[in-house]
mmCIF file of C-alpha atoms in Angstrom:
data_model
loop_
_atom_site.group_PDB
_atom_site.id
_atom_site.type_symbol
_atom_site.label_atom_id
_atom_site.label_comp_id
_atom_site.label_asym_id
_atom_site.label_seq_id
_atom_site.Cartn_x
_atom_site.Cartn_y
_atom_site.Cartn_z
ATOM 1 C CA MET A 27 8.704 -12.033 50.902
ATOM 2 C CA LYS A 28 10.385 -9.510 48.612
ATOM 3 C CA PHE A 29 11.054 -12.216 46.039
ATOM 4 C CA LEU A 30 7.438 -13.370 46.224
ATOM 5 C CA PHE A 31 6.157 -9.798 45.917
ATOM 6 C CA PHE A 32 8.296 -9.025 42.857
ATOM 7 C CA SER A 33 7.362 -12.365 41.286
ATOM 8 C CA TRP A 34 3.667 -11.538 41.624
ATOM 9 C CA LEU A 35 4.335 -8.011 40.367
ATOM 10 C CA VAL A 36 6.078 -9.346 37.241
ATOM 11 C CA VAL A 37 3.236 -11.804 36.622
ATOM 12 C CA PHE A 38 0.620 -9.066 37.083
ATOM 13 C CA VAL A 39 2.356 -6.532 34.816
ATOM 14 C CA GLY A 40 3.088 -9.179 32.180
ATOM 15 C CA SER A 41 -0.527 -10.393 32.219
ATOM 16 C CA TRP A 42 -1.807 -6.832 31.913
ATOM 17 C CA ILE A 43 0.481 -6.084 28.941
ATOM 18 C CA ILE A 44 -0.588 -9.301 27.196
ATOM 19 C CA TYR A 45 -4.276 -8.514 27.847
ATOM 20 C CA VAL A 46 -3.890 -4.988 26.402
ATOM 21 C CA GLN A 47 -2.069 -6.306 23.347
ATOM 22 C CA TYR A 48 -4.651 -9.063 22.833
ATOM 23 C CA SER A 49 -7.450 -6.485 23.039
ATOM 24 C CA THR A 50 -5.613 -4.384 20.446
ATOM 25 C CA TYR A 51 -5.215 -7.451 18.232
ATOM 26 C CA THR A 52 -8.929 -8.287 18.357
ATOM 27 C CA GLU A 53 -9.762 -4.667 17.484
ATOM 28 C CA LEU A 54 -7.311 -4.639 14.573
ATOM 29 C CA CYS A 55 -8.147 -8.102 13.207
ATOM 30 C CA ARG A 56 -11.831 -8.191 12.319
ATOM 31 C CA GLY A 57 -11.784 -10.706 9.480
ATOM 32 C CA LYS A 58 -14.925 -12.505 10.714
ATOM 33 C CA ASP A 59 -16.879 -9.232 10.698
ATOM 34 C CA CYS A 60 -15.620 -8.434 7.219
ATOM 35 C CA LYS A 61 -16.575 -11.865 5.882
ATOM 36 C CA LYS A 62 -20.053 -11.668 7.437
ATOM 37 C CA ILE A 63 -20.805 -8.265 5.884
ATOM 38 C CA ILE A 64 -19.595 -9.349 2.439
ATOM 39 C CA CYS A 65 -21.327 -12.736 2.476
ATOM 40 C CA ASP A 66 -24.630 -11.264 3.679
ATOM 41 C CA LYS A 67 -24.574 -8.935 0.666
ATOM 42 C CA TYR A 68 -23.614 -11.761 -1.706
ATOM 43 C CA LYS A 69 -26.282 -14.165 -0.456
ATOM 44 C CA THR A 70 -28.977 -11.508 -0.877
ATOM 45 C CA GLY A 71 -27.861 -10.902 -4.478
ATOM 46 C CA VAL A 72 -26.506 -7.372 -3.951
ATOM 47 C CA ILE A 73 -22.918 -8.041 -5.018
ATOM 48 C CA ASP A 74 -21.051 -10.634 -7.065
ATOM 49 C CA GLY A 75 -17.505 -11.432 -8.097
ATOM 50 C CA PRO A 76 -15.100 -14.297 -8.806
ATOM 51 C CA ALA A 77 -14.171 -14.723 -5.118
ATOM 52 C CA CYS A 78 -17.735 -14.716 -3.724
ATOM 53 C CA ASN A 79 -18.591 -18.394 -4.084
ATOM 54 C CA SER A 80 -15.256 -19.521 -2.633
ATOM 55 C CA LEU A 81 -15.576 -17.123 0.299
ATOM 56 C CA CYS A 82 -19.228 -17.632 1.177
ATOM 57 C CA VAL A 83 -20.380 -21.013 -0.144
ATOM 58 C CA THR A 84 -17.595 -23.558 -0.652
ATOM 59 C CA GLU A 85 -15.375 -21.775 1.909
ATOM 60 C CA THR A 86 -12.202 -22.508 -0.041
ATOM 61 C CA LEU A 87 -10.977 -18.944 0.530
ATOM 62 C CA TYR A 88 -9.449 -18.861 4.005
ATOM 63 C CA PHE A 89 -8.213 -15.999 6.178
ATOM 64 C CA GLY A 90 -4.812 -16.804 7.712
ATOM 65 C CA LYS A 91 -2.341 -14.569 9.549
ATOM 66 C CA CYS A 92 -3.624 -11.056 10.294
ATOM 67 C CA LEU A 93 -1.453 -8.241 8.875
ATOM 68 C CA SER A 94 -3.841 -5.355 9.651
ATOM 69 C CA THR A 95 -2.378 -2.130 11.032
ATOM 70 C CA LYS A 96 -5.701 -0.252 11.183
ATOM 71 C CA PRO A 97 -9.171 -1.586 12.074
ATOM 72 C CA ASN A 98 -10.762 -0.084 8.955
ATOM 73 C CA ASN A 99 -8.238 -1.681 6.565
ATOM 74 C CA GLN A 100 -8.317 -5.441 7.063
ATOM 75 C CA MET A 101 -5.353 -7.355 5.640
ATOM 76 C CA TYR A 102 -4.726 -11.087 5.941
ATOM 77 C CA LEU A 103 -2.522 -13.748 4.450
ATOM 78 C CA GLY A 104 -4.930 -16.189 2.879
ATOM 79 C CA ILE A 105 -5.328 -19.387 0.860
ATOM 80 C CA TRP A 106 -7.678 -19.561 -2.125
ATOM 81 C CA ASP A 107 -8.094 -23.007 -3.667
ATOM 82 C CA ASN A 108 -4.613 -23.964 -2.406
ATOM 83 C CA LEU A 109 -3.033 -20.810 -3.825
ATOM 84 C CA PRO A 110 -1.492 -18.292 -1.360
ATOM 85 C CA GLY A 111 -2.726 -14.728 -1.535
ATOM 86 C CA VAL A 112 -3.287 -11.540 0.447
ATOM 87 C CA VAL A 113 -6.907 -10.725 1.336
ATOM 88 C CA LYS A 114 -7.918 -7.094 1.871
ATOM 89 C CA CYS A 115 -11.259 -5.734 3.007
ATOM 90 C CA GLN A 116 -12.577 -2.288 3.971
ATOM 91 C CA MET A 117 -14.376 -2.066 7.294
ATOM 92 C CA GLU A 118 -15.238 1.602 6.707
ATOM 93 C CA GLN A 119 -16.034 3.573 3.601
ATOM 94 C CA ALA A 120 -13.094 5.153 1.779
ATOM 95 C CA LEU A 121 -14.684 7.587 -0.643
ATOM 96 C CA HIS A 122 -12.196 10.354 0.117
ATOM 97 C CA LEU A 123 -8.626 10.768 1.264
ATOM 98 C CA ASP A 124 -8.286 10.748 5.041
ATOM 99 C CA PHE A 125 -6.343 13.701 6.462
ATOM 100 C CA GLY A 126 -6.718 12.560 10.055
ATOM 101 C CA THR A 127 -10.484 12.901 10.435
ATOM 102 C CA GLU A 128 -12.510 9.909 11.500
ATOM 103 C CA LEU A 129 -14.394 8.197 8.720
ATOM 104 C CA GLU A 130 -18.033 7.256 9.141
ATOM 105 C CA PRO A 131 -18.342 3.636 10.349
ATOM 106 C CA ARG A 132 -19.182 1.190 7.596
ATOM 107 C CA LYS A 133 -22.217 -0.264 9.392
ATOM 108 C CA GLU A 134 -23.934 3.132 9.485
ATOM 109 C CA ILE A 135 -23.806 3.850 5.769
ATOM 110 C CA VAL A 136 -25.474 2.335 2.730
ATOM 111 C CA LEU A 137 -23.089 -0.117 1.121
ATOM 112 C CA PHE A 138 -23.007 -0.996 -2.573
ATOM 113 C CA ASP A 139 -25.767 1.462 -3.466
ATOM 114 C CA LYS A 140 -24.369 2.212 -6.957
ATOM 115 C CA PRO A 141 -25.118 1.560 -9.722
ATOM 116 C CA THR A 142 -28.856 1.221 -9.163
ATOM 117 C CA ARG A 143 -31.119 -1.369 -10.788
ATOM 118 C CA GLY A 144 -31.969 -0.369 -14.342
ATOM 119 C CA THR A 145 -28.575 1.266 -15.023
ATOM 120 C CA THR A 146 -27.438 0.379 -18.541
ATOM 121 C CA VAL A 147 -23.879 -0.660 -19.381
ATOM 122 C CA GLN A 148 -23.440 2.626 -21.253
ATOM 123 C CA LYS A 149 -24.582 4.608 -18.219
ATOM 124 C CA PHE A 150 -22.216 2.626 -15.984
ATOM 125 C CA LYS A 151 -19.344 3.390 -18.371
ATOM 126 C CA GLU A 152 -20.197 7.090 -18.117
ATOM 127 C CA MET A 153 -20.191 6.857 -14.306
ATOM 128 C CA VAL A 154 -16.749 5.212 -14.346
ATOM 129 C CA TYR A 155 -15.438 7.763 -16.871
ATOM 130 C CA SER A 156 -16.566 10.677 -14.666
ATOM 131 C CA LEU A 157 -14.957 9.070 -11.614
ATOM 132 C CA PHE A 158 -11.664 8.645 -13.462
ATOM 133 C CA LYS A 159 -11.770 12.225 -14.727
ATOM 134 C CA ALA A 160 -12.134 13.465 -11.127
ATOM 135 C CA LYS A 161 -9.386 11.176 -9.830
ATOM 136 C CA LEU A 162 -6.883 11.227 -12.696
ATOM 137 C CA GLY A 163 -7.571 14.495 -14.503
ATOM 138 C CA ASP A 164 -8.563 14.974 -18.113
ATOM 139 C CA GLN A 165 -6.375 12.240 -19.646
ATOM 140 C CA GLY A 166 -6.901 11.573 -23.341
ATOM 141 C CA ASN A 167 -7.040 7.778 -22.970
ATOM 142 C CA LEU A 168 -9.564 7.397 -20.135
ATOM 143 C CA SER A 169 -11.960 5.500 -22.421
ATOM 144 C CA GLU A 170 -9.355 2.722 -22.733
ATOM 145 C CA LEU A 171 -9.160 2.497 -18.950
ATOM 146 C CA VAL A 172 -12.962 2.322 -18.678
ATOM 147 C CA ASN A 173 -13.006 -0.643 -21.084
ATOM 148 C CA LEU A 174 -10.227 -2.302 -19.079
ATOM 149 C CA ILE A 175 -12.280 -1.916 -15.887
ATOM 150 C CA LEU A 176 -15.317 -3.532 -17.533
ATOM 151 C CA THR A 177 -13.145 -6.496 -18.524
ATOM 152 C CA VAL A 178 -11.969 -6.872 -14.908
ATOM 153 C CA ALA A 179 -15.518 -6.390 -13.553
ATOM 154 C CA ASP A 180 -16.777 -9.304 -15.676
ATOM 155 C CA GLY A 181 -15.636 -11.785 -13.053
ATOM 156 C CA ASP A 182 -17.275 -14.885 -14.551
ATOM 157 C CA LYS A 183 -16.052 -13.970 -18.062
ATOM 158 C CA ASP A 184 -19.463 -14.440 -19.653
ATOM 159 C CA GLY A 185 -19.070 -11.326 -21.785
ATOM 160 C CA GLN A 186 -21.412 -9.098 -19.763
ATOM 161 C CA VAL A 187 -21.260 -7.250 -16.443
ATOM 162 C CA SER A 188 -24.113 -8.122 -14.080
ATOM 163 C CA LEU A 189 -25.540 -5.604 -11.601
ATOM 164 C CA GLY A 190 -23.822 -7.430 -8.714
ATOM 165 C CA GLU A 191 -20.465 -7.324 -10.514
ATOM 166 C CA ALA A 192 -20.958 -3.631 -11.326
ATOM 167 C CA LYS A 193 -21.716 -2.813 -7.651
ATOM 168 C CA SER A 194 -18.546 -4.647 -6.594
ATOM 169 C CA ALA A 195 -16.467 -2.876 -9.245
ATOM 170 C CA TRP A 196 -17.839 0.554 -8.296
ATOM 171 C CA ALA A 197 -16.990 0.003 -4.625
ATOM 172 C CA LEU A 198 -13.484 -1.191 -5.520
ATOM 173 C CA LEU A 199 -12.826 1.778 -7.799
ATOM 174 C CA GLN A 200 -13.064 4.087 -4.783
ATOM 175 C CA LEU A 201 -9.874 2.399 -3.537
ATOM 176 C CA ASN A 202 -6.622 3.736 -4.976
ATOM 177 C CA GLU A 203 -4.776 0.435 -4.556
ATOM 178 C CA PHE A 204 -7.307 -1.467 -6.657
ATOM 179 C CA LEU A 205 -7.218 1.185 -9.376
ATOM 180 C CA LEU A 206 -3.410 1.134 -9.427
ATOM 181 C CA MET A 207 -3.354 -2.684 -9.638
ATOM 182 C CA VAL A 208 -5.558 -2.528 -12.729
ATOM 183 C CA ILE A 209 -3.546 0.281 -14.344
ATOM 184 C CA LEU A 210 -0.193 -1.437 -13.668
ATOM 185 C CA GLN A 211 -1.402 -5.031 -14.090
ATOM 186 C CA ASP A 212 1.328 -5.833 -16.635
ATOM 187 C CA LYS A 213 4.159 -4.340 -14.571
ATOM 188 C CA GLU A 214 6.607 -6.644 -12.807
ATOM 189 C CA HIS A 215 6.539 -5.025 -9.370
ATOM 190 C CA THR A 216 2.764 -4.707 -8.973
ATOM 191 C CA PRO A 217 1.024 -7.679 -7.322
ATOM 192 C CA LYS A 218 -1.535 -9.375 -9.562
ATOM 193 C CA LEU A 219 -5.245 -9.197 -8.748
ATOM 194 C CA MET A 220 -6.587 -12.725 -8.127
ATOM 195 C CA GLY A 221 -10.252 -11.890 -7.567
ATOM 196 C CA PHE A 222 -12.824 -9.880 -5.611
ATOM 197 C CA CYS A 223 -16.226 -9.941 -3.923
ATOM 198 C CA GLY A 224 -17.772 -6.594 -3.069
ATOM 199 C CA ASP A 225 -14.927 -4.396 -1.826
ATOM 200 C CA LEU A 226 -12.975 -7.421 -0.600
ATOM 201 C CA TYR A 227 -10.191 -8.381 -2.984
ATOM 202 C CA VAL A 228 -7.437 -10.983 -3.155
ATOM 203 C CA MET A 229 -4.025 -10.162 -4.530
ATOM 204 C CA GLU A 230 -0.883 -12.127 -5.296
ATOM 205 C CA SER A 231 1.058 -13.282 -2.241
ATOM 206 C CA VAL A 232 4.601 -12.069 -1.589
ATOM 207 C CA GLU A 233 7.080 -14.371 0.176
ATOM 208 C CA TYR A 234 8.771 -11.587 2.154
ATOM 209 C CA THR A 235 6.323 -8.915 3.330
ATOM 210 C CA SER A 236 8.821 -6.261 4.439
ATOM 211 C CA LEU A 237 11.922 -4.759 2.856
ATOM 212 C CA TYR A 238 13.997 -5.918 5.814
ATOM 213 C CA GLY A 239 13.682 -7.316 9.296
ATOM 214 C CA ILE A 240 12.500 -10.524 10.899
ATOM 215 C CA SER A 241 8.961 -11.454 11.893
ATOM 216 C CA LEU A 242 8.586 -12.225 15.598
ATOM 217 C CA PRO A 243 5.581 -13.283 17.695
ATOM 218 C CA TRP A 244 3.819 -10.216 19.083
ATOM 219 C CA VAL A 245 4.450 -11.341 22.695
ATOM 220 C CA ILE A 246 8.226 -11.166 22.075
ATOM 221 C CA GLU A 247 7.880 -7.830 20.243
ATOM 222 C CA LEU A 248 6.533 -6.289 23.480
ATOM 223 C CA PHE A 249 9.850 -6.638 25.268
ATOM 224 C CA ILE A 250 12.207 -5.433 22.481
ATOM 225 C CA PRO A 251 13.179 -1.707 22.646
ATOM 226 C CA SER A 252 12.468 0.132 19.375
ATOM 227 C CA GLY A 253 16.104 1.249 18.937
ATOM 228 C CA PHE A 254 17.404 -2.300 19.318
ATOM 229 C CA ARG A 255 14.647 -3.546 17.018
ATOM 230 C CA ARG A 256 15.775 -1.146 14.234
ATOM 231 C CA SER A 257 19.382 -2.312 14.577
ATOM 232 C CA MET A 258 18.278 -5.946 14.578
ATOM 233 C CA ASP A 259 16.143 -5.400 11.466
ATOM 234 C CA GLN A 260 19.155 -4.150 9.520
ATOM 235 C CA LEU A 261 21.016 -7.374 10.388
ATOM 236 C CA PHE A 262 18.267 -9.561 8.924
ATOM 237 C CA THR A 263 18.606 -8.460 5.317
ATOM 238 C CA PRO A 264 19.665 -10.337 2.173
ATOM 239 C CA SER A 265 23.244 -10.186 0.893
ATOM 240 C CA TRP A 266 24.256 -6.844 -0.628
ATOM 241 C CA PRO A 267 23.894 -7.922 -4.313
ATOM 242 C CA ARG A 268 20.370 -9.116 -3.539
ATOM 243 C CA LYS A 269 19.579 -5.862 -1.745
ATOM 244 C CA ALA A 270 20.823 -4.024 -4.821
ATOM 245 C CA LYS A 271 18.474 -6.060 -7.043
ATOM 246 C CA ILE A 272 15.526 -5.278 -4.743
ATOM 247 C CA ALA A 273 16.503 -1.577 -4.787
ATOM 248 C CA ILE A 274 16.554 -1.573 -8.598
ATOM 249 C CA GLY A 275 13.024 -2.967 -8.465
ATOM 250 C CA LEU A 276 11.892 -0.051 -6.288
ATOM 251 C CA LEU A 277 13.484 2.432 -8.711
ATOM 252 C CA GLU A 278 11.653 0.729 -11.589
ATOM 253 C CA PHE A 279 8.361 0.945 -9.679
ATOM 254 C CA VAL A 280 8.976 4.677 -9.171
ATOM 255 C CA GLU A 281 9.319 4.923 -12.961
ATOM 256 C CA ASP A 282 6.036 3.013 -13.392
ATOM 257 C CA VAL A 283 4.024 5.481 -11.293
ATOM 258 C CA PHE A 284 5.880 8.620 -12.457
ATOM 259 C CA HIS A 285 3.930 9.940 -15.447
ATOM 260 C CA GLY A 286 2.451 6.525 -16.215
ATOM 261 C CA PRO A 287 -0.170 5.854 -18.891
ATOM 262 C CA TYR A 288 -2.937 7.543 -16.854
ATOM 263 C CA GLY A 289 -1.091 10.335 -15.070
ATOM 264 C CA ASN A 290 1.200 10.629 -12.089
ATOM 265 C CA PHE A 291 0.671 8.817 -8.768
ATOM 266 C CA LEU A 292 2.256 9.989 -5.516
ATOM 267 C CA MET A 293 3.808 7.587 -3.006
ATOM 268 C CA CYS A 294 2.620 8.919 0.342
ATOM 269 C CA ASP A 295 4.000 6.187 2.625
ATOM 270 C CA THR A 296 7.350 4.748 1.555
ATOM 271 C CA SER A 297 8.018 2.742 4.714
ATOM 272 C CA ALA A 298 9.729 -0.654 4.558
ATOM 273 C CA LYS A 299 6.574 -2.507 5.671
ATOM 274 C CA ASN A 300 4.843 -1.567 2.394
ATOM 275 C CA LEU A 301 7.499 -3.222 0.233
ATOM 276 C CA GLY A 302 8.356 -6.900 -0.114
ATOM 277 C CA TYR A 303 10.137 -9.251 -2.459
ATOM 278 C CA ASN A 304 9.818 -12.782 -3.809
ATOM 279 C CA ASP A 305 12.195 -15.743 -3.680
ATOM 280 C CA LYS A 306 14.050 -14.363 -6.731
ATOM 281 C CA TYR A 307 14.589 -11.022 -4.929
ATOM 282 C CA ASP A 308 12.323 -9.127 -7.295
ATOM 283 C CA LEU A 309 10.587 -6.250 -5.519
ATOM 284 C CA LYS A 310 6.823 -6.610 -5.054
ATOM 285 C CA MET A 311 4.599 -3.960 -3.520
ATOM 286 C CA VAL A 312 2.762 -5.253 -0.438
ATOM 287 C CA ASP A 313 0.557 -2.252 0.354
ATOM 288 C CA MET A 314 -0.269 0.484 -2.185
ATOM 289 C CA ARG A 315 -3.186 2.093 -0.336
ATOM 290 C CA LYS A 316 -1.215 5.286 0.233
ATOM 291 C CA ILE A 317 -0.232 5.681 -3.439
ATOM 292 C CA VAL A 318 -2.691 8.247 -4.734
ATOM 293 C CA PRO A 319 -3.397 10.067 -8.021
ATOM 294 C CA GLU A 320 -1.633 13.439 -8.034
ATOM 295 C CA THR A 321 -4.674 15.233 -9.513
ATOM 296 C CA ASN A 322 -6.940 13.852 -6.801
ATOM 297 C CA LEU A 323 -4.605 14.794 -3.953
ATOM 298 C CA LYS A 324 -4.060 18.324 -5.277
ATOM 299 C CA GLU A 325 -7.793 18.989 -5.521
ATOM 300 C CA LEU A 326 -8.447 17.758 -1.996
ATOM 301 C CA ILE A 327 -5.554 19.479 -0.247
ATOM 302 C CA LYS A 328 -5.314 22.840 -2.006
ATOM 303 C CA ASP A 329 -8.011 24.631 0.021
ATOM 304 C CA ARG A 330 -7.457 22.855 3.312
ATOM 305 C CA HIS A 331 -7.181 25.240 6.276
ATOM 306 C CA CYS A 332 -3.756 25.232 7.926
ATOM 307 C CA GLU A 333 -1.747 26.918 10.647
ATOM 308 C CA THR A 334 1.634 25.372 9.805
ATOM 309 C CA ASP A 335 3.129 23.069 7.172
ATOM 310 C CA LEU A 336 2.367 20.132 9.489
ATOM 311 C CA ASP A 337 -1.336 20.579 8.657
ATOM 312 C CA CYS A 338 -0.598 19.930 4.973
ATOM 313 C CA VAL A 339 0.443 16.255 5.070
ATOM 314 C CA TYR A 340 -1.220 13.156 3.650
ATOM 315 C CA GLY A 341 0.043 9.771 4.786
ATOM 316 C CA THR A 342 3.563 10.223 6.106
ATOM 317 C CA ASP A 343 5.383 11.478 3.010
ATOM 318 C CA CYS A 344 3.143 13.703 0.858
ATOM 319 C CA ARG A 345 3.719 17.222 2.113
ATOM 320 C CA THR A 346 2.777 20.601 0.729
ATOM 321 C CA SER A 347 3.327 23.983 2.389
ATOM 322 C CA CYS A 348 0.957 26.263 4.285
ATOM 323 C CA ASP A 349 0.430 29.648 2.611
ATOM 324 C CA GLN A 350 0.486 32.019 5.601
ATOM 325 C CA SER A 351 -1.239 34.804 3.660
ATOM 326 C CA THR A 352 -4.364 32.712 3.020
ATOM 327 C CA MET A 353 -3.932 30.054 5.752
ATOM 328 C CA LYS A 354 -4.577 27.420 3.071
ATOM 329 C CA CYS A 355 -2.451 24.484 1.952
ATOM 330 C CA THR A 356 -0.766 24.860 -1.430
ATOM 331 C CA SER A 357 -1.318 22.100 -3.984
ATOM 332 C CA GLU A 358 2.280 21.324 -4.983
ATOM 333 C CA VAL A 359 3.816 18.336 -3.184
ATOM 334 C CA ILE A 360 7.344 19.254 -2.085
ATOM 335 C CA GLN A 361 9.248 15.972 -2.486
ATOM 336 C CA PRO A 362 9.010 13.672 -5.553
ATOM 337 C CA ASN A 363 8.616 9.902 -5.279
ATOM 338 C CA LEU A 364 12.237 9.249 -6.209
ATOM 339 C CA ALA A 365 13.592 11.331 -3.318
ATOM 340 C CA LYS A 366 11.393 9.402 -0.843
ATOM 341 C CA ALA A 367 12.546 6.074 -2.292
ATOM 342 C CA CYS A 368 16.201 7.093 -2.006
ATOM 343 C CA GLN A 369 15.679 8.166 1.609
ATOM 344 C CA LEU A 370 14.365 4.681 2.363
ATOM 345 C CA LEU A 371 17.205 2.983 0.453
ATOM 346 C CA LYS A 372 20.085 5.035 1.907
ATOM 347 C CA ASP A 373 20.886 2.931 4.994
ATOM 348 C CA TYR A 374 19.646 -0.246 3.285
ATOM 349 C CA LEU A 375 22.165 0.048 0.435
ATOM 350 C CA LEU A 376 25.103 1.699 2.211
ATOM 351 C CA ARG A 377 25.272 -1.009 4.887
ATOM 352 C CA GLY A 378 27.622 -3.635 3.448
ATOM 353 C CA ALA A 379 28.140 -1.792 0.142
ATOM 354 C CA PRO A 380 31.348 -2.775 -1.728
ATOM 355 C CA SER A 381 34.117 -0.319 -0.884
ATOM 356 C CA GLU A 382 34.873 0.465 -4.547
ATOM 357 C CA ILE A 383 31.400 1.956 -5.162
ATOM 358 C CA ARG A 384 30.407 3.115 -1.683
ATOM 359 C CA GLU A 385 31.534 6.732 -2.119
ATOM 360 C CA GLU A 386 29.838 7.129 -5.509
ATOM 361 C CA LEU A 387 26.712 5.368 -4.275
ATOM 362 C CA GLU A 388 26.467 7.635 -1.231
ATOM 363 C CA LYS A 389 26.940 10.722 -3.418
ATOM 364 C CA GLN A 390 24.187 9.644 -5.820
ATOM 365 C CA LEU A 391 21.772 8.756 -3.009
ATOM 366 C CA TYR A 392 22.202 12.157 -1.339
ATOM 367 C CA SER A 393 21.710 13.930 -4.697
ATOM 368 C CA CYS A 394 18.544 11.901 -5.124
ATOM 369 C CA ILE A 395 17.237 12.744 -1.615
ATOM 370 C CA ALA A 396 17.800 16.462 -2.326
ATOM 371 C CA LEU A 397 15.405 16.419 -5.316
ATOM 372 C CA LYS A 398 12.531 18.902 -5.046
ATOM 373 C CA VAL A 399 9.410 19.082 -7.216
ATOM 374 C CA THR A 400 9.756 22.847 -7.558
ATOM 375 C CA ALA A 401 13.347 22.717 -8.851
ATOM 376 C CA ASN A 402 14.028 23.887 -12.398
ATOM 377 C CA GLN A 403 14.297 20.986 -14.856
ATOM 378 C CA MET A 404 13.180 18.558 -12.134
ATOM 379 C CA GLU A 405 11.999 15.958 -14.628
ATOM 380 C CA MET A 406 15.363 15.920 -16.406
ATOM 381 C CA GLU A 407 17.209 15.652 -13.073
ATOM 382 C CA HIS A 408 14.790 12.928 -11.963
ATOM 383 C CA SER A 409 15.486 10.796 -15.053
ATOM 384 C CA LEU A 410 19.242 11.378 -14.901
ATOM 385 C CA ILE A 411 19.603 10.471 -11.209
ATOM 386 C CA LEU A 412 17.323 7.438 -11.524
ATOM 387 C CA ASN A 413 19.211 6.070 -14.534
ATOM 388 C CA ASN A 414 22.615 6.727 -12.938
ATOM 389 C CA LEU A 415 21.606 4.856 -9.787
ATOM 390 C CA LYS A 416 20.232 1.876 -11.699
ATOM 391 C CA THR A 417 23.355 1.736 -13.899
ATOM 392 C CA LEU A 418 25.712 1.870 -10.908
ATOM 393 C CA LEU A 419 23.892 -0.953 -9.135
ATOM 394 C CA TRP A 420 23.453 -3.140 -12.218
ATOM 395 C CA LYS A 421 27.126 -2.851 -13.181
ATOM 396 C CA LYS A 422 28.148 -4.101 -9.754
ATOM 397 C CA ILE A 423 25.771 -7.083 -9.590
ATOM 398 C CA SER A 424 25.439 -8.143 -13.228
ATOM 399 C CA TYR A 425 27.996 -10.933 -12.947
ATOM 400 C CA THR A 426 27.198 -12.197 -9.452
ATOM 401 C CA ASN A 427 25.250 -15.356 -8.653
ATOM 402 C CA ASP A 428 23.142 -13.449 -6.094
ATOM 403 C CA SER A 429 21.675 -11.113 -8.718
#
């Protein structure tokens, strides 16, 4: 009887866990809802873009494996005309940075309401310029970026931007990841934009969608303790020379977003799941939604009410301090991008590092992690540490087959 009782108990508990996880999955993975919203707008002539016909008419753009971690940010592996890609779609509006407050549900707001019918191309360019000035600050070359956006918005390449294409472009420009993809479109470590329809967009696929670890079915994941999972993840990594090459790629990406052509961007979630690499072990960013313009973040956080420093955080890694005299968040982010990247790379690179460079590598990584934005001559230190790290790693792997 005891055996029968415990058998039924195990079956009941297991079934309940699977039901809860399945319910969570269906809440997270809402690709059908996303497609319906987008295609309804396309078929009524509201939006347009190079991916619209394939998504809504010929159905040659497929949603595959769900990678979503939040219901409002849909992310899928996909196939578009036999080419692999990553499909992303917003289920809620993202007009401002989210500091923990709930955003208004997408279905309750007016979608794709700008620009309105009758807006001239010149007026649209002025709208885009004003948006960039608010997001990126008063950069001298914003007009070049506006022209670049119009080139991207012209999805059918007929030399003019239709109202539907303009509505799609305007919605996409509210998203930091899309803006960063356009700005860094010629950079090696930024995934290429394949196409868009409304605020759904398709980007280049990445073979390995996490810096380390092994992908397991979600049913198996349920029964693996988190501590054991972390240890297991570290075992399923490439050889050390290949890890070093991937790490160099991350350092180069940090250079790309640090005082780039249109200002500085802050990496506000440097977790391993946001980084991937291809079959040549070149780093590719998987998720850049938490990489935000510094000017934009400073404006939004500087007057935020706070009790402690914990109230002054965006994402997981962009932290400012709470001024106790005014009970407002300060605007200066404490830790630079490079320090966050080095924190992520510390265990990744030190595990299996060649003995002849391990001590120097550890020393450089800890110097890097200690970087602070407020330090005197931070930019000089930043450049020196970054170059020293890249040089150390390249010297060690330059003559290996794995590199």
